[in-house]
Short mmCIF file of C-alpha atoms in Angstrom, two decimals:
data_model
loop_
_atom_site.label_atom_id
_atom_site.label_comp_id
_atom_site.label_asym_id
_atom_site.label_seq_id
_atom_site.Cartn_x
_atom_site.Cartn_y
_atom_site.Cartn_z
CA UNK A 1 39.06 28.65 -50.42
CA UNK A 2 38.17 27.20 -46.97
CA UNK A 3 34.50 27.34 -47.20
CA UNK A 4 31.44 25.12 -47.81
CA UNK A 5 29.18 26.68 -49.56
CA UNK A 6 25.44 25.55 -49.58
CA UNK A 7 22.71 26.77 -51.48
CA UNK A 8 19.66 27.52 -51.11
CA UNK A 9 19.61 29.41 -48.03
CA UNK A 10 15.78 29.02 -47.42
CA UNK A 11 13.66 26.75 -49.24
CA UNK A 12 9.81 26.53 -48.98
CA UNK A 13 8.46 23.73 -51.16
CA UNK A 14 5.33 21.32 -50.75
CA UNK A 15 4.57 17.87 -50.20
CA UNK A 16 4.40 16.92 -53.26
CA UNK A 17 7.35 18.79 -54.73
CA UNK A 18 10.40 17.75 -55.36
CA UNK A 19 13.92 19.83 -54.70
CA UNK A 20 17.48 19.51 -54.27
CA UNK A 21 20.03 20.89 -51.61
CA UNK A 22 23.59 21.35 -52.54
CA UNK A 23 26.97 21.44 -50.56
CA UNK A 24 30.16 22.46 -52.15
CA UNK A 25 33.81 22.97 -51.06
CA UNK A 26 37.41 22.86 -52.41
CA UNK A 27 39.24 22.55 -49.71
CA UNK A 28 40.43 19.09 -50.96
CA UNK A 29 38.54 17.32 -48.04
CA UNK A 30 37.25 13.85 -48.42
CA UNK A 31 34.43 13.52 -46.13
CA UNK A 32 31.42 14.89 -46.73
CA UNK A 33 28.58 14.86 -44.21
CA UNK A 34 24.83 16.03 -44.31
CA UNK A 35 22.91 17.02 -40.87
CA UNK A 36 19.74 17.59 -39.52
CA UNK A 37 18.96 20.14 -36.55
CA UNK A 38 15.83 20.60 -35.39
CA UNK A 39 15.14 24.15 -33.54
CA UNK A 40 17.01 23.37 -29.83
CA UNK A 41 18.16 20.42 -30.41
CA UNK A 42 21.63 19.16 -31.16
CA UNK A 43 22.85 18.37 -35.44
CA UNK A 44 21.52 15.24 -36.25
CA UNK A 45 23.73 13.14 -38.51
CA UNK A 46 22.08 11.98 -41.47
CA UNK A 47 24.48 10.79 -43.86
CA UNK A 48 28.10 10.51 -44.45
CA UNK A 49 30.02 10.16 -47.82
CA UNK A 50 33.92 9.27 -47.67
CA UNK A 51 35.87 9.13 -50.91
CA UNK A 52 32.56 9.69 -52.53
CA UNK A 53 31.22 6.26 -51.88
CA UNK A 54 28.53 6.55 -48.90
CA UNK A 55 29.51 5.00 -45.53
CA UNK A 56 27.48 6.27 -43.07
CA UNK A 57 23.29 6.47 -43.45
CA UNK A 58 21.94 6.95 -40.04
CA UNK A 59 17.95 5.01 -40.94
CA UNK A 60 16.73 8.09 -42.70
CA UNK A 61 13.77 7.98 -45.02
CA UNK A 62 14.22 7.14 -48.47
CA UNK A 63 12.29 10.40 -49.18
CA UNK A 64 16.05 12.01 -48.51
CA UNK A 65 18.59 10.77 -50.93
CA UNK A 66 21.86 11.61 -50.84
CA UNK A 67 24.33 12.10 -53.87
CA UNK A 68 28.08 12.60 -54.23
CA UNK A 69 28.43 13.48 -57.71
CA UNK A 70 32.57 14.42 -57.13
CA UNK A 71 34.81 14.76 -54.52
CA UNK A 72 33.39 18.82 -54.04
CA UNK A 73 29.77 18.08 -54.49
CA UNK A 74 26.95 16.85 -52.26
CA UNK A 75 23.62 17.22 -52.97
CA UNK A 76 20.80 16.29 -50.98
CA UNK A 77 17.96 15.06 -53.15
CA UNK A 78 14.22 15.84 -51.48
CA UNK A 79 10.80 14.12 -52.57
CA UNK A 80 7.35 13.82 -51.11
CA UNK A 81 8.36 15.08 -47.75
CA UNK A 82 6.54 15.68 -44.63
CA UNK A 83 5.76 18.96 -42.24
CA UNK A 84 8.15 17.58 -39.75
CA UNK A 85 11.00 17.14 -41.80
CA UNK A 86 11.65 21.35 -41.43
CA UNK A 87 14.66 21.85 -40.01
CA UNK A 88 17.91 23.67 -40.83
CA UNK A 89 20.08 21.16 -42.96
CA UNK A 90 23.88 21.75 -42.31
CA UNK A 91 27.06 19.93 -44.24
CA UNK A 92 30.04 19.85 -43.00
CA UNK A 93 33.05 18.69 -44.53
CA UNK A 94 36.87 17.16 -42.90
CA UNK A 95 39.95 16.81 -44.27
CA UNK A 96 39.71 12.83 -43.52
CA UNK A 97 36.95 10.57 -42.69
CA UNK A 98 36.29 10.82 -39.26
CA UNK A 99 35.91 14.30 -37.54
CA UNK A 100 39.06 13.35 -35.07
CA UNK A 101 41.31 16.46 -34.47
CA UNK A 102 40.59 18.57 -36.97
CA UNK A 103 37.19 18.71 -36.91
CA UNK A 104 34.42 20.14 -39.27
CA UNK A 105 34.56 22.91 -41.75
CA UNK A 106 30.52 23.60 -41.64
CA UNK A 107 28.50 25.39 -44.34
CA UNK A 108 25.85 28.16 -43.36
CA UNK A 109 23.03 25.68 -43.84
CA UNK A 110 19.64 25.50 -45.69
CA UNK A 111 16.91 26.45 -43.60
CA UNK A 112 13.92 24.15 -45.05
CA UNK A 113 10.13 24.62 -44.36
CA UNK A 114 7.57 22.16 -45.74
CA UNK A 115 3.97 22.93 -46.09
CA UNK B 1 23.76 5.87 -26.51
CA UNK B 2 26.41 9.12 -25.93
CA UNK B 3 24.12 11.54 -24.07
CA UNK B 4 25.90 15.17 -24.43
CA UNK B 5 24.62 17.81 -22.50
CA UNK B 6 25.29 21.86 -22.36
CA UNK B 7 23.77 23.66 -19.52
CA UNK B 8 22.37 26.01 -19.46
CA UNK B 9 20.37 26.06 -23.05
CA UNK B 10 20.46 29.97 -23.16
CA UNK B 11 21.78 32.75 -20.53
CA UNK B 12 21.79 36.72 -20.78
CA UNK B 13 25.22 38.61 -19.39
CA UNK B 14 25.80 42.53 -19.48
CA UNK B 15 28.27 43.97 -21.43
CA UNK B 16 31.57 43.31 -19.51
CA UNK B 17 30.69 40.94 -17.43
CA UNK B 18 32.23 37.16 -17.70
CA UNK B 19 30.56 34.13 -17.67
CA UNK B 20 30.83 30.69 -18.26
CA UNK B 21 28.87 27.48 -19.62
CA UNK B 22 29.04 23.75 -19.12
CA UNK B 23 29.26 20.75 -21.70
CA UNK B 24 28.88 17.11 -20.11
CA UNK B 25 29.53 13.86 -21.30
CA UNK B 26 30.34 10.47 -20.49
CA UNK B 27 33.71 9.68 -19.57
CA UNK B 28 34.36 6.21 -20.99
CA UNK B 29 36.50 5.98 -24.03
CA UNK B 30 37.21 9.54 -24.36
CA UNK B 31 38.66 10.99 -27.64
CA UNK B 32 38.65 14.40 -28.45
CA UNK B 33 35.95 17.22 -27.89
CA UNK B 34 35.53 20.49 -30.06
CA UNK B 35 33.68 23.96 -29.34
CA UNK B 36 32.39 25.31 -31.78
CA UNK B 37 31.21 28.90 -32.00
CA UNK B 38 28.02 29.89 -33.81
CA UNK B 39 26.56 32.84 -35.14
CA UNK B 40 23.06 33.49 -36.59
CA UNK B 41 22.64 32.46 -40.04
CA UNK B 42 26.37 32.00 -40.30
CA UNK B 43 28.81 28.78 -39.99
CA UNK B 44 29.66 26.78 -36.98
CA UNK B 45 33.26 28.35 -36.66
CA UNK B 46 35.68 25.88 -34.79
CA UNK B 47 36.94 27.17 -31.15
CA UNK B 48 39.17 25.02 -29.93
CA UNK B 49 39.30 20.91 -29.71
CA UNK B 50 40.91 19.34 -26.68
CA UNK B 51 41.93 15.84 -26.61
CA UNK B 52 44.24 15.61 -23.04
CA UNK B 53 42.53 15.38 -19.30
CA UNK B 54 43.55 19.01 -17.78
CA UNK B 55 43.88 20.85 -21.58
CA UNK B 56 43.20 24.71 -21.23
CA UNK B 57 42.65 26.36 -24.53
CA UNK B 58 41.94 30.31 -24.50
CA UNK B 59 41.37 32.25 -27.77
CA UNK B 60 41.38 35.96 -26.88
CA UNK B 61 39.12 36.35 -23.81
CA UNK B 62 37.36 33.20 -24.84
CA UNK B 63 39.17 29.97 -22.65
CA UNK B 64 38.24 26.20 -22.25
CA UNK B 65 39.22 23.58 -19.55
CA UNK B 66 38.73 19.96 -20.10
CA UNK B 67 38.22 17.11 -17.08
CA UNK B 68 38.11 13.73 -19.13
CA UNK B 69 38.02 11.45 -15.94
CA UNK B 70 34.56 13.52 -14.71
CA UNK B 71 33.18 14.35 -18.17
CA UNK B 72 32.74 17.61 -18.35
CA UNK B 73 34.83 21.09 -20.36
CA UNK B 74 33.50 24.31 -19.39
CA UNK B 75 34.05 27.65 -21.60
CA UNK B 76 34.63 30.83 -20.13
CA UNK B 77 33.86 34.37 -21.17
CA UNK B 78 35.97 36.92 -19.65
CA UNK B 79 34.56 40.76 -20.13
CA UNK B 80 31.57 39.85 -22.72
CA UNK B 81 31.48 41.90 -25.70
CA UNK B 82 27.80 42.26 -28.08
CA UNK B 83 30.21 39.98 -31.07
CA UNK B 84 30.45 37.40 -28.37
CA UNK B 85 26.51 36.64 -28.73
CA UNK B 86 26.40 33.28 -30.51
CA UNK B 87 25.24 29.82 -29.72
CA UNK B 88 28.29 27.56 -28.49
CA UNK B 89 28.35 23.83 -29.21
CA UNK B 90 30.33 21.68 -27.77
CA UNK B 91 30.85 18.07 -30.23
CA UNK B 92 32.84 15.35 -28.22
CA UNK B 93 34.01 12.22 -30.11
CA UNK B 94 34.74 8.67 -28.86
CA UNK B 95 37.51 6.15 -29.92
CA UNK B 96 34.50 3.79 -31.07
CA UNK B 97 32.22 6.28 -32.47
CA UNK B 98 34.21 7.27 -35.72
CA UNK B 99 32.68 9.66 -38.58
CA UNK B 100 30.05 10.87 -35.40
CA UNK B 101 30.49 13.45 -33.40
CA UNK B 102 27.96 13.79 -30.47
CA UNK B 103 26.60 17.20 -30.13
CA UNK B 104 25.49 18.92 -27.44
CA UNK B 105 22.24 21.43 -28.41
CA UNK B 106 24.15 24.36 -27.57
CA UNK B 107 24.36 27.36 -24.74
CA UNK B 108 22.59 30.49 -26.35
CA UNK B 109 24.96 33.47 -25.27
CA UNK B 110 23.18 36.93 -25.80
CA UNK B 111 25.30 39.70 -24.21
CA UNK B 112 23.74 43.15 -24.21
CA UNK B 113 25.24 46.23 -23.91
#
């Protein structure tokens, strides 16, 4: 398997709602990473999780929490958020921490609108 | 702050035709830069990376050159197909900027028959 897999592919919620996105792979990596791109605009990193323990939170709002439940799992936690925070939300995985020569295995994304 | 830059944002070639696209950056403590190809509502799909000043990559009709001392890599389409439409990204990495690739916003390809 040499995908990541992330689910939902759309998601329309509300302000007040709270939902989850989720990133999966089994490629063995060990860095997970969650971005942010904005229509135009380059990926925006948001987080980064290495060995499961976080290393990398670029100032986001606590209204996005992150969550590495195992080595294959990411999940991206969303409460209480704002108009503006609709984007596509992309995660990426590497075989090591650090995208260096190998790069990122990318998922599809979740394309999120809040109203 | 690493400022990458693709130009142009979005261009239109004929069927057959080639073309090419730039991605700038700053030259200082150069590491490795990646193209990535990108399809509508699919994954980023890696091109090439290229890590040495002068590196030319080519993938089928799809080719990359790489000036590290000037900053820049342009990617080169020779005889544009319709499955060539995609946006292109180019991520470039420094040897002080680990776990963050830079990414440019992408040149918009859309080749029509």
């Amino acid at each position: 398997d040499t995908e990541v897999t992330q689910t939902p592919k759309h998601l329309v919620m509300g302000m007040t709602n709270k939902k989850s996105l989720k990133c999966e792979q089994h490629m063995g990596h060990r860095a997970m990473y969650w971005y942010k791109q904005k229509a135009k605009k380059p990926p925006e990193l948001m987080f980064v999780y290495s060995y499961e323990k976080l290393s990398i939170n670029e100032s986001v709002p606590s209204r996005f929490s992150p969550e590495c439940p195992n080595s294959s799992l990411l999940n991206l936690h969303l409460h209480a958020l704002q108009p503006e925070d609709s984007a596509l939300y992309l995660c990426a995985s590497s075989q090591d921490p650090g995208p260096g020569v190998d790069g990122y295995t990318f998922g599809s994304g979740t394309r999120l609108t809040v109203v | 702050i690493l400022n990458v830059e693709q130009s142009p944002q979005s261009l239109h070639v004929q069927e057959g035709d080639s073309t090419n696209f730039t991605c700038s950056f700053p030259s200082s403590n150069f590491y490795a830069l990646h193209w990535y190809r990108w399809e509508t509502a699919k994954s980023p799909e890696a091109l090439f990376v290229m890590t040495l000043n002068g590196d030319e990559k080519k993938k089928g009709r799809i080719s990359a050159t790489l000036n590290t001392k000037e900053g820049y890599s342009y990617l080169y389409i020779k005889g544009s197909q319709p499955e060539d439409s995609a946006t292109y990204l180019c991520a470039y990495l420094t040897t002080d900027s680990w776990g963050k690739f830079q990414f440019g916003a992408g040149t918009q390809v859309v080749v029509t028959p």
